[in-house]
Tab-separated table of C-alpha atoms and ligand atoms in Angstrom:
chain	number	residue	atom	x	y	z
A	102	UNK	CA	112.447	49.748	19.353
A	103	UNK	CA	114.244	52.628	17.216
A	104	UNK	CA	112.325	52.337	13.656
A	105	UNK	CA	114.487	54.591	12.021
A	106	UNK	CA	117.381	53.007	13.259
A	107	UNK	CA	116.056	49.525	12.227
A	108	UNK	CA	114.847	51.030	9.116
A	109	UNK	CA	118.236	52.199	8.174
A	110	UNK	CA	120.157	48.924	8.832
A	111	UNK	CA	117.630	47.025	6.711
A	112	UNK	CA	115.932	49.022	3.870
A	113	UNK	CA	118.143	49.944	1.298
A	114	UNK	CA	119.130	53.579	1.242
A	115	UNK	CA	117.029	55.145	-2.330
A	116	UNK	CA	114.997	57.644	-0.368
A	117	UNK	CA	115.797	60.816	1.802
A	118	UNK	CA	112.823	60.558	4.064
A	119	UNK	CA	112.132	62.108	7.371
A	120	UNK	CA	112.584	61.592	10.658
A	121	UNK	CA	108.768	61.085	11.159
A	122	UNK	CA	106.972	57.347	11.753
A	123	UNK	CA	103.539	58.022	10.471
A	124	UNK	CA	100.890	55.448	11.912
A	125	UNK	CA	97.458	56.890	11.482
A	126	UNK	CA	95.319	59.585	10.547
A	127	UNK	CA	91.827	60.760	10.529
A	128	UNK	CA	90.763	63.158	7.819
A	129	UNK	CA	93.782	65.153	6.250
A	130	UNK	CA	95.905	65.019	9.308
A	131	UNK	CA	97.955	62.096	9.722
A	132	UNK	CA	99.300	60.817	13.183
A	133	UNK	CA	102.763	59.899	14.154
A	134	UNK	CA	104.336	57.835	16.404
A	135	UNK	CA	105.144	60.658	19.061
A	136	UNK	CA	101.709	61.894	18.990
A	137	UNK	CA	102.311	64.675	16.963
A	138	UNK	CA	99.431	65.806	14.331
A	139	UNK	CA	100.535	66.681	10.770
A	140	UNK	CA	98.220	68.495	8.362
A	141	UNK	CA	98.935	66.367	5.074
A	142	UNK	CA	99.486	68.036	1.956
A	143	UNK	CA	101.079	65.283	0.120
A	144	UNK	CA	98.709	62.354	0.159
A	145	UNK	CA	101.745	60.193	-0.042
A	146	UNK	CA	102.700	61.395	-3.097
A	147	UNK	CA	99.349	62.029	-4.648
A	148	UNK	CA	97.763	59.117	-3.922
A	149	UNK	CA	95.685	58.832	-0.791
A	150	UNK	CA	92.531	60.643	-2.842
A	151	UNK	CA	89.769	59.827	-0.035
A	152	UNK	CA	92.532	60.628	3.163
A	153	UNK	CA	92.206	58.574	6.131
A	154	UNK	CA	89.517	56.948	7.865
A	155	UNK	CA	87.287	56.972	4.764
A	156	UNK	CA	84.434	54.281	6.152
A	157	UNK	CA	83.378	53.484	2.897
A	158	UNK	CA	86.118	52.240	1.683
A	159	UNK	CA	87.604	50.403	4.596
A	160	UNK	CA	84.145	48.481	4.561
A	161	UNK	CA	84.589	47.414	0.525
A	162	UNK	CA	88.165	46.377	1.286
A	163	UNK	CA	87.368	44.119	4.253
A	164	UNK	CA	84.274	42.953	2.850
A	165	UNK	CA	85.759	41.929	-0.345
A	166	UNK	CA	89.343	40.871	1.186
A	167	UNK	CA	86.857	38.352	3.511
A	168	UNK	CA	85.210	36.934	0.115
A	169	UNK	CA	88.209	36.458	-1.789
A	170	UNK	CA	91.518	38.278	-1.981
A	171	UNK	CA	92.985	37.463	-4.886
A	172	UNK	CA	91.702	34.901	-8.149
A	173	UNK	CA	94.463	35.303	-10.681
A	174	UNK	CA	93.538	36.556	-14.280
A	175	UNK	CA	92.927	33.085	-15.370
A	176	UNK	CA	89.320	33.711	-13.988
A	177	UNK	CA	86.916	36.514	-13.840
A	178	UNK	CA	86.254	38.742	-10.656
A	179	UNK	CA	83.522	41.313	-10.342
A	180	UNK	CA	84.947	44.232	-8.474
A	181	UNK	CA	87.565	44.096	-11.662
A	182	UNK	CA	85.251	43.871	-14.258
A	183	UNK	CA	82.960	46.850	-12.708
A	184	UNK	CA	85.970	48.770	-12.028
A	185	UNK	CA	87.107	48.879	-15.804
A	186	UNK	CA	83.056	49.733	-16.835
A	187	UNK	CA	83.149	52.104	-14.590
A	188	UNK	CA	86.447	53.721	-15.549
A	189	UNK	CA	85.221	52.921	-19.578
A	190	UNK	CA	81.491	54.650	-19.141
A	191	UNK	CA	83.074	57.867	-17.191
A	192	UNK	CA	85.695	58.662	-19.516
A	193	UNK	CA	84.444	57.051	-23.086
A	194	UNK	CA	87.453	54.489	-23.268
A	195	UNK	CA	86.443	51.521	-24.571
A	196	UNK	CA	89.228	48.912	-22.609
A	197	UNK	CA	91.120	48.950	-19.222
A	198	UNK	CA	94.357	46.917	-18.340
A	199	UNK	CA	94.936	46.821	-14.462
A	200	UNK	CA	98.611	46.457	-13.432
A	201	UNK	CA	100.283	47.676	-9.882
A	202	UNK	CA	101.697	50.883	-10.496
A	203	UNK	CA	102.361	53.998	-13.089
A	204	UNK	CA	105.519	52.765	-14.404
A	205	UNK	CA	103.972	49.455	-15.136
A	206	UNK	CA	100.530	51.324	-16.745
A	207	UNK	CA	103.286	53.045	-18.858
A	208	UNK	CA	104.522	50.081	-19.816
A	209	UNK	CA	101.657	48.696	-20.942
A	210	UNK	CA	100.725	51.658	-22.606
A	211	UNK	CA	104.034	51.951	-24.680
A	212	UNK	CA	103.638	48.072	-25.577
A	213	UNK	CA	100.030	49.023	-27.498
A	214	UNK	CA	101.733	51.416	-28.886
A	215	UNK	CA	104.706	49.344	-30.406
A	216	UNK	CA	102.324	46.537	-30.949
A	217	UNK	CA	99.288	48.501	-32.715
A	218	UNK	CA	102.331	49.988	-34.980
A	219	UNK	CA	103.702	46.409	-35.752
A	220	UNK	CA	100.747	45.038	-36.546
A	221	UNK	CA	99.780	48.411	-39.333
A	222	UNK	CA	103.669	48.598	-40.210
A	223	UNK	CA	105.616	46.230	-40.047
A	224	UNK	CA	109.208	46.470	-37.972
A	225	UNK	CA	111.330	49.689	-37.605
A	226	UNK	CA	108.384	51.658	-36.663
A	227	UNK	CA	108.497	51.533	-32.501
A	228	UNK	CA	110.025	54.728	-31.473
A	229	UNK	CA	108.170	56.572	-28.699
A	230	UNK	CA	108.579	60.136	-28.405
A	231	UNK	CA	108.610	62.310	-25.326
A	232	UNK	CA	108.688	65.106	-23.840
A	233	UNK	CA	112.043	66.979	-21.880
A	234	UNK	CA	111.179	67.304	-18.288
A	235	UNK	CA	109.161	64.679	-18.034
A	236	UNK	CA	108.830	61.808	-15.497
A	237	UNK	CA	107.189	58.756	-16.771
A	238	UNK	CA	108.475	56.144	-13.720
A	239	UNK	CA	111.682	53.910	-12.936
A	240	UNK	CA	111.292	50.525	-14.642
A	241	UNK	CA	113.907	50.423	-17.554
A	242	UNK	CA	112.050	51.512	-20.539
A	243	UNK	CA	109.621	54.414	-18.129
A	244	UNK	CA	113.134	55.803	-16.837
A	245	UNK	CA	114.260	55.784	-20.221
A	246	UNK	CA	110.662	57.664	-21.844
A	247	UNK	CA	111.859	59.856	-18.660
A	248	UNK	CA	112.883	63.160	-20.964
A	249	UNK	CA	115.634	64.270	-17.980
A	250	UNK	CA	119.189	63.546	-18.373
A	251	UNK	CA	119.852	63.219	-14.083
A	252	UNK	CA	117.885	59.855	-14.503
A	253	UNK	CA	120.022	58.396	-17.725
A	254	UNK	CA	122.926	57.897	-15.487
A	255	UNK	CA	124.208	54.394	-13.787
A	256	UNK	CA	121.854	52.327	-15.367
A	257	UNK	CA	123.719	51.550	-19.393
A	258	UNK	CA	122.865	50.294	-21.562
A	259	UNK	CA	119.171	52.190	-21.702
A	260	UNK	CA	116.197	50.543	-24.025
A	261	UNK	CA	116.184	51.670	-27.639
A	262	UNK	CA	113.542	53.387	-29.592
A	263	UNK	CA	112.739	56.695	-27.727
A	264	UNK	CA	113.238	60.628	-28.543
A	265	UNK	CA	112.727	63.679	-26.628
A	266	UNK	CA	111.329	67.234	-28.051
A	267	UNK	CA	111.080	70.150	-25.712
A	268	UNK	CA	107.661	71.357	-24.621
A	269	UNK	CA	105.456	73.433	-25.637
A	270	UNK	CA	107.857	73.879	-28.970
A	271	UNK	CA	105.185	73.140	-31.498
A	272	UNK	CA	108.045	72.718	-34.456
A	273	UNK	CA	110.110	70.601	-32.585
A	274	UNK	CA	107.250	68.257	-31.832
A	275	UNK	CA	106.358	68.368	-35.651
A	276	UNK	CA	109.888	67.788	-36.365
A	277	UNK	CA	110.391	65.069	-33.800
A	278	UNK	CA	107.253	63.079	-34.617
A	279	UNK	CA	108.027	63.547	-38.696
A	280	UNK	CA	110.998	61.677	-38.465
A	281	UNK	CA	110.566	58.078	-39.675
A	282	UNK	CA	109.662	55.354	-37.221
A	283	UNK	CA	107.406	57.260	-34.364
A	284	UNK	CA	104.728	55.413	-33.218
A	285	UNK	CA	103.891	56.714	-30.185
A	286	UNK	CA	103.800	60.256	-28.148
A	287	UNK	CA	103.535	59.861	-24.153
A	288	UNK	CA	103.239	63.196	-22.500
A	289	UNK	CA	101.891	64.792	-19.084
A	290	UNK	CA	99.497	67.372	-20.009
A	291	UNK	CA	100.541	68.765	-16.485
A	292	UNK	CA	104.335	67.530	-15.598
A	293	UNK	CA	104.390	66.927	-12.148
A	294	UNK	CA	107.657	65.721	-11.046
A	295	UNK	CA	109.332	68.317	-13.477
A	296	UNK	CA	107.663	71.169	-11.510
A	297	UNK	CA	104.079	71.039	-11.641
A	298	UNK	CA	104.075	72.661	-15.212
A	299	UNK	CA	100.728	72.366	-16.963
A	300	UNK	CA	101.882	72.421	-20.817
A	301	UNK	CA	100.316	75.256	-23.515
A	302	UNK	CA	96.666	74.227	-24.560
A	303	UNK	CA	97.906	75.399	-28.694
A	304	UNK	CA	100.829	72.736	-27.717
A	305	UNK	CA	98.933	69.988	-26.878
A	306	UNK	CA	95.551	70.389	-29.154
A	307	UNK	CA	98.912	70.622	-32.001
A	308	UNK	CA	99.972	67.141	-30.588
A	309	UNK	CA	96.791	65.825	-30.978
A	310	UNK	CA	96.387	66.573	-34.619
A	311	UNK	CA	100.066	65.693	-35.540
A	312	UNK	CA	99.415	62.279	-34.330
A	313	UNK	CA	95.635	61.391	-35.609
A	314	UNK	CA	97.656	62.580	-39.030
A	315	UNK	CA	100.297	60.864	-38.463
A	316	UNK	CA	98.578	57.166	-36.826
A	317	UNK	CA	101.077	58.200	-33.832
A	318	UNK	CA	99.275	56.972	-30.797
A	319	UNK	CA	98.843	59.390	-28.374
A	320	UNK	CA	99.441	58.857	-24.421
A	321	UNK	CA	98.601	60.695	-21.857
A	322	UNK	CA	100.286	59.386	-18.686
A	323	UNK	CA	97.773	60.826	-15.659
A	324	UNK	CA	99.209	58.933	-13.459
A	325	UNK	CA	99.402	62.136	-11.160
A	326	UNK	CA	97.117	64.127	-12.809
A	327	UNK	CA	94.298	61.466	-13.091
A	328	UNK	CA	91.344	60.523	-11.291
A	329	UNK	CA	90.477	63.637	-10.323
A	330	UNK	CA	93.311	65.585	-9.011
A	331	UNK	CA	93.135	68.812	-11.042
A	332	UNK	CA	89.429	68.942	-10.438
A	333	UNK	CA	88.478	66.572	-13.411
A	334	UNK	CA	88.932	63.150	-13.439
A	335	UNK	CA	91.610	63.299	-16.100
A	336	UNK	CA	93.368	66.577	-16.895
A	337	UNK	CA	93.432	66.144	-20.579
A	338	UNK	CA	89.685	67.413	-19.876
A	339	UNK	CA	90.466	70.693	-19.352
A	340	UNK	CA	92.214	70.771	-23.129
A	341	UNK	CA	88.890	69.590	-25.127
A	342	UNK	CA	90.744	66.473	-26.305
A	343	UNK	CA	90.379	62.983	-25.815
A	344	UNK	CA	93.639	60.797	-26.152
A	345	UNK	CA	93.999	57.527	-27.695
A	346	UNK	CA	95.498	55.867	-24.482
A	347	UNK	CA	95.576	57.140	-20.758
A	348	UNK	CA	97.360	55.621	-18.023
A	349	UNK	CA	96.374	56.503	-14.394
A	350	UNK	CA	97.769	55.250	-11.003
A	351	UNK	CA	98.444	57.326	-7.781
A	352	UNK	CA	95.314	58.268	-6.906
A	353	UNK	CA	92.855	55.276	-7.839
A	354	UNK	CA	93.641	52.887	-5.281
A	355	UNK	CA	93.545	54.946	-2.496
A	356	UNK	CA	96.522	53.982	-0.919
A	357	UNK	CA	96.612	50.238	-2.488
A	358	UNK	CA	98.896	49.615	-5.339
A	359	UNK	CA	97.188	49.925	-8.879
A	360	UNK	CA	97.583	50.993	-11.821
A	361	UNK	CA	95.672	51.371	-15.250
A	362	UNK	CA	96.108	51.694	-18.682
A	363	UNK	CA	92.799	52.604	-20.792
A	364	UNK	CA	92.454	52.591	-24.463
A	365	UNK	CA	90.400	53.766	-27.279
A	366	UNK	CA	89.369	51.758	-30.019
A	367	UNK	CA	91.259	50.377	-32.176
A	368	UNK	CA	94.113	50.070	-29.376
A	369	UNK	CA	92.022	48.393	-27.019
A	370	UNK	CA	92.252	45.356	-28.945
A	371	UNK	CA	95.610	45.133	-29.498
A	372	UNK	CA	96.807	43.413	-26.660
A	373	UNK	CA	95.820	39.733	-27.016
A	374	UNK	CA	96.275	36.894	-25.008
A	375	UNK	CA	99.644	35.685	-24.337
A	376	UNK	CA	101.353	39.166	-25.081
A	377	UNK	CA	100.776	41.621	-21.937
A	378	UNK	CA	99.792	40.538	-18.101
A	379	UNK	CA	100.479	40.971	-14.893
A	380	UNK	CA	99.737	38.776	-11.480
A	381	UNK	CA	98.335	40.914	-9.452
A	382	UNK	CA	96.496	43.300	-11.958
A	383	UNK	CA	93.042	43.978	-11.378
A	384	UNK	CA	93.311	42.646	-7.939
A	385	UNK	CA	89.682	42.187	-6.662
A	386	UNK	CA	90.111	44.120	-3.136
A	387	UNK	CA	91.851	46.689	-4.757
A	388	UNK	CA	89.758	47.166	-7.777
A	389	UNK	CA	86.483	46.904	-4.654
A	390	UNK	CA	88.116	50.240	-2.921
A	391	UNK	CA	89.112	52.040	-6.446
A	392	UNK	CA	85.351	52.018	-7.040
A	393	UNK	CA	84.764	53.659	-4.242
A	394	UNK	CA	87.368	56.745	-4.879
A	395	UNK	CA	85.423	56.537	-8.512
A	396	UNK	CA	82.349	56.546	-7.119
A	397	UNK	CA	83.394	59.872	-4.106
A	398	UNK	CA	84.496	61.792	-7.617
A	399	UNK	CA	81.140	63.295	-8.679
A	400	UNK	CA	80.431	66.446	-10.141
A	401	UNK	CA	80.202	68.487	-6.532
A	402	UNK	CA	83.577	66.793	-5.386
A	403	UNK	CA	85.139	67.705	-8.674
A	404	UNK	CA	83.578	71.223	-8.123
A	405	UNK	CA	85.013	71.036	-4.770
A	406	UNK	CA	88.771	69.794	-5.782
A	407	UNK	CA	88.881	72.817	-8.182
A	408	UNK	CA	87.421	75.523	-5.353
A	409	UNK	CA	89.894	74.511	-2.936
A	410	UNK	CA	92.725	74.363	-5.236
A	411	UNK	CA	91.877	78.333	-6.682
A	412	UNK	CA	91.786	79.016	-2.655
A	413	UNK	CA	95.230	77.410	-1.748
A	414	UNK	CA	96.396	78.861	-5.113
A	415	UNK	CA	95.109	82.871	-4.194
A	416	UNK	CA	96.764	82.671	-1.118
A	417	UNK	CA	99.843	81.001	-2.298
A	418	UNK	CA	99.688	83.757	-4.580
A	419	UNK	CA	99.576	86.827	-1.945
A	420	UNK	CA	103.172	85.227	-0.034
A	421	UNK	CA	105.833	87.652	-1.277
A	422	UNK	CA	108.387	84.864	-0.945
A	423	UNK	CA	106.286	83.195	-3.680
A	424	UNK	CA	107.546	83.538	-6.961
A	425	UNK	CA	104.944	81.825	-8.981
A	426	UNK	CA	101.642	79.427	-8.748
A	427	UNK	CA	101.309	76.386	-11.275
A	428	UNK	CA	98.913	73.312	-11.591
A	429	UNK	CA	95.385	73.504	-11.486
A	430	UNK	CA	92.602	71.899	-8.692
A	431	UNK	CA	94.470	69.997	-5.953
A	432	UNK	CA	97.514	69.587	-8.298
A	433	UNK	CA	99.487	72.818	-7.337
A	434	UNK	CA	103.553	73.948	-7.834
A	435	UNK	CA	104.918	76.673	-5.883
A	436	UNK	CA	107.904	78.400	-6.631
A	437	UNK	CA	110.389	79.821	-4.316
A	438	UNK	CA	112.069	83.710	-4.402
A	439	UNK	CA	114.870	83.213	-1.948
A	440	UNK	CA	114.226	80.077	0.099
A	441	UNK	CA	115.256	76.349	-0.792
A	442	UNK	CA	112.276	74.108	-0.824
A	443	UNK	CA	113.761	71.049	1.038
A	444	UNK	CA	114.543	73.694	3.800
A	445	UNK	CA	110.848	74.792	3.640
A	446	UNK	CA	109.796	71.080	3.589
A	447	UNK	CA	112.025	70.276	6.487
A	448	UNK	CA	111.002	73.246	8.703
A	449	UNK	CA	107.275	72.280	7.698
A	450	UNK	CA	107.959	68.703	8.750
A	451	UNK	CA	108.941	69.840	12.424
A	452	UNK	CA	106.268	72.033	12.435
A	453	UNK	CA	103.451	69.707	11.546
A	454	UNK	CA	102.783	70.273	7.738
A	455	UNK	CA	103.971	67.269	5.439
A	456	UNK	CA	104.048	68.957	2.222
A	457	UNK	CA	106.293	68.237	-1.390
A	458	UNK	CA	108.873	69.226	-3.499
A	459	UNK	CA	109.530	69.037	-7.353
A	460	UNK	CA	112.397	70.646	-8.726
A	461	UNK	CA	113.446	73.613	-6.868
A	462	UNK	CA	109.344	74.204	-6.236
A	463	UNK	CA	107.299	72.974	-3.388
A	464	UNK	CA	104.488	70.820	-4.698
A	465	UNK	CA	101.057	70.322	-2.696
A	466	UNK	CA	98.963	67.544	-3.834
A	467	UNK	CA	96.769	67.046	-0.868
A	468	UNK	CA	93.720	64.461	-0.086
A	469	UNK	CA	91.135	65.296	-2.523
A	470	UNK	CA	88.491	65.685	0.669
A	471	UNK	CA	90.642	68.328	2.677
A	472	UNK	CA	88.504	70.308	4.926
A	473	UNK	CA	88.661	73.914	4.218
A	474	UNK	CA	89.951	74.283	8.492
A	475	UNK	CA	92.783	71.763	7.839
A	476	UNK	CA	93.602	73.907	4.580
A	477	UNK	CA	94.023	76.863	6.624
A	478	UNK	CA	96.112	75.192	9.299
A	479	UNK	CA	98.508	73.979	6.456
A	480	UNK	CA	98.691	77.364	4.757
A	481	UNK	CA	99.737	78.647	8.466
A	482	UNK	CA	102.156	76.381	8.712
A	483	UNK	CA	103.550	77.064	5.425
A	484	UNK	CA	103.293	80.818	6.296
A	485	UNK	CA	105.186	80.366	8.981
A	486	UNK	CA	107.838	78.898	7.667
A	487	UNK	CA	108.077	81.516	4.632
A	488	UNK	CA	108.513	84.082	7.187
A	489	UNK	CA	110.793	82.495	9.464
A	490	UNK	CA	113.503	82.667	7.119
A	491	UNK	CA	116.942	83.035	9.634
A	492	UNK	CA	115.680	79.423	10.740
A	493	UNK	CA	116.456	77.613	7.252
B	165	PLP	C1	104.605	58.787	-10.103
B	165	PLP	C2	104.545	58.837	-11.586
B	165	PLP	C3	104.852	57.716	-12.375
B	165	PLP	C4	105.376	56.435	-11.777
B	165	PLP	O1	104.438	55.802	-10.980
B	165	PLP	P1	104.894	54.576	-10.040
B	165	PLP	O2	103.602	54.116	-9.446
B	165	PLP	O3	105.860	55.123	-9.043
B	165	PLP	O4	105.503	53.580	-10.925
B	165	PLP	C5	104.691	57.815	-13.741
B	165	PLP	N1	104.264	58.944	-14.318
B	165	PLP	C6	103.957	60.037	-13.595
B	165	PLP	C7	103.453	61.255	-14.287
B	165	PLP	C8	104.094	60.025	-12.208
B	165	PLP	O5	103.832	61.126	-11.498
């Protein structure tokens, strides 16, 4: 059978992918179906933390998918309820919402917002504010938070109630969230999807104070940067702050679909019964192997994730067809002098490297447990391809 043939004629056509059939992996190096080995510097897109293999937490998936699969929220499950303690007690939130993906942890997140404003306010008073550049998912209202005009095509008429400010602008933000009827900012400290661009510490610490002023609630969406990516478990971290509301996905389930929204008090009692769920949220043998990516993220693995991301970085760095190094731990943006990074993806792809664009930059999020040899076998690869420069 030709899977990308049958793939073609029945999945609809919204991604470029490929020609690769990936069916395994051990490690940081996947498997395909020709028997080729690929070093794997993608993680799916950020999101296979613990790469493949990981013991662990095949054994608290099949243990807890042999127990009991799925119970509904109408009832209580353990792996759920230790997963949001856990989550709570590591980061000082005091509630967790479990949904299936970022855009839906945005969601979520926005709908506190709106809701925590209403009940203060009054109507009029549900504007969310973000920032250009941004990604923020591709539900209806997410695509609309999204601050890039390339996504506000097709899709008319667009949600009401959001407003973009340019980052890093500190005036413009102070502007923005001034005007009346802002209750909410939702920014990535570190945009990943815009071009792995890690925003101004004075922008964000401003951001901060402008909405504890202001009663704005402010969102961090880590839904790339989170659970330990950049070498903490949430990048806000690394700028002294706590938000009010965090949203993490990609990298939690390790693979499996989930998504979370966390919130300090008093937003983490603003959702009541009857106004936010979601079916599978909080899905016991998902929540079972998300404790186990919680659990790998101590302080030596963080220690780790930030080592190995200074090492890529350095050499990334010393590649004279590299213009410029962004991100921070396992979270990293590369930016091109001459070459197109889908050509340099491409020409990695054949040549055993799955890596990742963003923008016009190649983007590396790789498992958070890369071995330091399969790190030098990418950066080979990559080399290689930097060189080889008549062949793209
Ligand atoms: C990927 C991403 C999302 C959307 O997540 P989905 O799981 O695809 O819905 C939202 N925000 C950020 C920052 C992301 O990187």
């Amino acid at each position: 059978m030709d899977i990308f043939k049958t793939a073609q004629e029945y999945l609809m056509p919204t991604y470029r992918r490929q020609d690769i059939c990936l069916t395994g992996g051990s490690g940081a190096t996947l498997t395909g179906a020709d028997g080729r080995e690929y070093i794997d510097f993608a993680s799916g897109i950020g999101v296979n933390s613990l790469g493949y293999g990981c013991e662990k937490w095949v054994a608290a998936l099949a243990a807890q998918a042999a127990r009991l699969q799925h119970a509904s929220n109408l009832y209580y499950t353990e792996p759920c309820a230790l997963l949001a303690r856990d989550l709570c007690e590591r980061t000082g939130f005091k509630k967790a919402f479990f949904c299936n993906s970022g855009a839906e942890a945005n969601e979520c997140a926005m709908k506190i917002a709106r809701k925590y404003s209403f009940d203060a306010y009054g109507e009029n008073r549900g504007t969310v504010v973000t920032l250009e550049n941004s990604f923020h998912g591709r539900t209806m209202a997410t695509l609309t938070a999204t601050g890039q005009e390339e996504y506000h095509r097709f899709f008319h008429p667009f949600p009401q109630g959001y407003r973009y400010t340019p980052p890093n602008d500190i005036e413009a933000l102070e502007r923005t969230l001034g005007e009346p009827g802002v209750c909410a900012l939702l920014i990535e400290v570190i945009q990943g999807e815009g071009g792995v661009m890690p925003l101004d510490g004075a922008f964000v610490k401003a951001a901060r104070e402008l909405c504890t002023q202001k009663d704005i609630v402010f969102i961090c969406d880590e839904v790339q940067s989170g659970i330990g990516r950049t070498g903490k478990l949430f990048a806000y971290e690394h700028y002294g702050l706590m938000p009010d509301v965090a949203t993490a996905a990609k990298g939690l389930g390790n693979g499996l679909p989930v998504g979370a929204c966390l919130a300090a008090e008093p937003f983490s009692d603003v959702l009541t019964p009857g106004t936010h769920a979601s079916t599978f949220g909080g899905n016991p043998v998902v929540c079972a192997g998300a404790r186990v990516v919680l659990e790998a993220l101590d302080d030596a693995m963080l220690a780790s994730i930030e080592a190995k991301g200074d090492y890529i970085a350095s050499r990334l760095r010393s590649n004279p067809e590299i213009a410029q190094v962004r991100g921070r731990g396992l979270m990293i943006g590369a930016q091109l002098k001459t070459l197109r990074a889908a050509d340099v993806l491409a020409e990695c792809a054949r040549n055993g490297l799955l890596l990742l664009t963003a923008k016009k930059n190649l983007r590396l999020l790789p498992p958070l447990t890369i071995s330091d040899e399969e790190i030098d076998k990418g950066l080979c690869i990559l080399a290689q391809a930097l060189e080889n420069k008549e062949g793209l």
